[in-house]
Amino acid sequence: MIATAGALAALADPWATAYNDNTVLQVGVVFLHLAGILFGGGAAVALDRAAFRASREGGAAGVRHLAELGASHRVVLTGLGVTIVSGLLLFLADVETYFGSAVYWTKMALFVVLLANGWMMQRTERRLAGNGADPSAWAALRRQAAISLVLWFAVLLGGVAVVNAS
């Protein structure tokens, strides 16, 4: 594992040198990382909260929420894309530190679970599009929205911990 980290660090060295020698580049990459989280995660958190309300109210509120949810995928995925690319750049700027960090890999595991939960939410959304009155589908959406909320904040906490514990 250490040999792999060293080899990857050697490959990333030109980027790491450029990044570490340029404050503007550091600010830009960290900004993009946080902006992606705010853009995609902010939309996801707002929609997760709205899922609770829509599942209680049902009817027209549920139909509106499903339309909003469907329209939000591009925003959330764009934010996630920016976050993933900028996160990779941050990782490559200090491979040896992150590669050996249990905190970093815990954050990445939480991120993967967040993505899987998002995929499950999309499946539930499609199920509700076919039958918006299905109480078990609304219960699943509420559960997935609660998991999403917890995971967005857990990933954010993990990011803060990585910066301060590595």
Coordinates of C-alpha atoms in Angstrom, one line a residue:
M1 CA 0.0 0.0 0.0
I2 CA 2.8 2.4 0.8
A3 CA 4.5 1.6 -2.5
T4 CA 1.2 2.4 -4.3
A5 CA 1.0 5.8 -2.4
G6 CA 4.5 6.6 -3.3
A7 CA 4.0 5.7 -7.0
L8 CA 0.8 7.8 -7.2
A9 CA 2.5 10.7 -5.3
A10 CA 5.4 10.6 -7.9
L11 CA 2.9 10.7 -10.7
A12 CA 1.0 13.6 -9.1
D13 CA 4.2 15.5 -8.2
P14 CA 4.0 18.1 -11.0
W15 CA 0.4 18.9 -9.9
A16 CA 1.3 18.9 -6.2
T17 CA 4.2 21.2 -6.8
A18 CA 2.1 23.6 -8.8
Y19 CA -0.8 23.5 -6.3
N20 CA 1.4 23.9 -3.2
D21 CA 3.4 26.8 -4.7
N22 CA 0.4 28.8 -5.8
T23 CA -2.0 30.3 -3.3
V24 CA -4.4 31.4 -6.0
L25 CA -4.6 27.9 -7.3
Q26 CA -5.2 26.6 -3.7
V27 CA -8.0 29.1 -3.1
G28 CA -9.6 28.3 -6.5
V29 CA -9.6 24.5 -6.0
V30 CA -10.9 24.7 -2.4
F31 CA -13.5 27.3 -3.5
L32 CA -14.7 24.9 -6.3
H33 CA -14.9 22.0 -3.8
L34 CA -17.0 24.0 -1.3
A35 CA -19.1 25.6 -4.1
G36 CA -19.9 22.2 -5.5
I37 CA -21.0 21.0 -2.0
L38 CA -23.1 24.1 -1.5
F39 CA -24.7 24.0 -4.9
G40 CA -25.5 20.3 -5.1
G41 CA -25.7 19.6 -1.4
G42 CA -27.8 22.7 -0.7
A43 CA -30.3 21.7 -3.3
A44 CA -30.4 18.1 -2.0
V45 CA -30.9 19.2 1.6
A46 CA -33.7 21.5 0.6
L47 CA -35.4 18.7 -1.4
D48 CA -34.9 16.2 1.4
R49 CA -36.7 18.6 3.8
A50 CA -39.5 19.1 1.2
A51 CA -39.9 15.3 0.9
F52 CA -41.0 15.2 4.5
R53 CA -43.6 17.9 3.9
A54 CA -44.9 16.5 0.7
S55 CA -45.2 13.0 2.1
R56 CA -47.4 14.4 4.9
E57 CA -49.6 16.5 2.7
G58 CA -49.9 14.1 -0.2
G59 CA -52.0 14.9 -3.2
A60 CA -51.0 18.0 -5.2
A61 CA -48.1 18.7 -2.9
G62 CA -46.7 15.2 -3.6
V63 CA -47.1 15.7 -7.3
R64 CA -45.3 19.1 -7.1
H65 CA -42.5 17.6 -5.1
L66 CA -42.0 14.8 -7.5
A67 CA -41.7 17.4 -10.3
E68 CA -39.2 19.4 -8.3
L69 CA -37.3 16.3 -7.5
G70 CA -37.0 15.3 -11.1
A71 CA -35.9 18.8 -12.1
S72 CA -33.3 18.9 -9.4
H73 CA -31.1 16.0 -10.6
R74 CA -29.0 18.2 -13.0
V75 CA -28.3 20.7 -10.2
V76 CA -27.3 18.0 -7.6
L77 CA -25.2 16.0 -10.2
T78 CA -23.5 19.2 -11.4
G79 CA -22.5 20.1 -7.8
L80 CA -21.4 16.5 -7.2
G81 CA -19.3 16.6 -10.4
V82 CA -17.5 19.8 -9.4
T83 CA -17.0 18.4 -5.9
I84 CA -15.5 15.1 -7.2
V85 CA -13.2 16.8 -9.7
S86 CA -11.9 19.4 -7.2
G87 CA -11.7 16.7 -4.5
L88 CA -9.5 14.6 -6.8
L89 CA -7.3 17.6 -7.3
L90 CA -7.0 18.1 -3.6
F91 CA -6.2 14.5 -3.1
L92 CA -3.5 14.6 -5.8
A93 CA -2.0 17.7 -4.2
D94 CA -1.1 15.6 -1.0
V95 CA -1.4 11.9 -1.9
E96 CA 0.8 10.6 0.9
T97 CA -1.2 12.4 3.6
Y98 CA -4.6 11.4 2.3
F99 CA -3.8 7.9 1.1
G100 CA -2.8 6.9 4.6
S101 CA -5.6 8.7 6.4
A102 CA -8.4 6.6 8.0
V103 CA -10.4 9.8 8.3
Y104 CA -10.1 10.5 4.6
W105 CA -11.2 7.0 3.6
T106 CA -14.1 7.1 6.1
K107 CA -15.3 10.3 4.4
M108 CA -15.0 8.6 1.0
A109 CA -17.0 5.6 2.2
L110 CA -19.7 8.0 3.5
F111 CA -19.7 9.7 0.1
V112 CA -20.2 6.4 -1.7
V113 CA -23.1 5.6 0.6
L114 CA -24.5 9.1 -0.1
L115 CA -24.3 8.3 -3.9
A116 CA -25.9 4.9 -3.4
N117 CA -28.7 6.5 -1.4
G118 CA -29.3 9.1 -4.1
W119 CA -29.6 6.3 -6.7
M120 CA -32.1 4.6 -4.4
M121 CA -34.1 7.8 -4.1
Q122 CA -34.2 8.1 -7.9
R123 CA -35.6 4.5 -8.0
T124 CA -38.3 5.5 -5.4
E125 CA -39.1 8.6 -7.3
R126 CA -39.7 6.6 -10.5
R127 CA -41.9 4.2 -8.4
L128 CA -43.9 7.2 -7.2
A129 CA -44.2 8.6 -10.7
G130 CA -46.1 5.4 -11.6
N131 CA -48.2 5.5 -8.4
G132 CA -48.1 8.7 -6.4
A133 CA -50.5 7.3 -3.9
D134 CA -48.3 4.4 -2.8
P135 CA -47.8 4.8 1.0
S136 CA -44.9 2.4 1.1
A137 CA -43.1 4.4 -1.6
W138 CA -43.6 7.6 0.3
A139 CA -42.3 6.0 3.5
A140 CA -39.2 4.8 1.5
L141 CA -38.7 8.3 0.2
R142 CA -39.0 9.8 3.7
R143 CA -36.4 7.2 5.0
Q144 CA -34.1 7.9 2.1
A145 CA -34.4 11.7 2.6
A146 CA -33.5 11.3 6.3
I147 CA -30.5 9.2 5.4
S148 CA -29.5 11.8 2.8
L149 CA -29.7 14.6 5.3
V150 CA -27.5 12.7 7.8
L151 CA -25.0 11.7 5.1
W152 CA -24.6 15.2 3.6
F153 CA -23.7 16.5 7.0
A154 CA -21.5 13.5 7.9
V155 CA -19.5 13.9 4.6
L156 CA -19.1 17.6 5.4
L157 CA -18.0 16.8 8.9
G158 CA -15.6 14.3 7.4
G159 CA -14.1 17.0 5.2
V160 CA -13.5 19.2 8.2
A161 CA -12.0 16.4 10.1
V162 CA -9.7 15.5 7.1
V163 CA -8.3 19.0 6.9
N164 CA -7.8 19.2 10.7
A165 CA -6.7 15.6 11.5
S166 CA -4.4 14.9 8.6

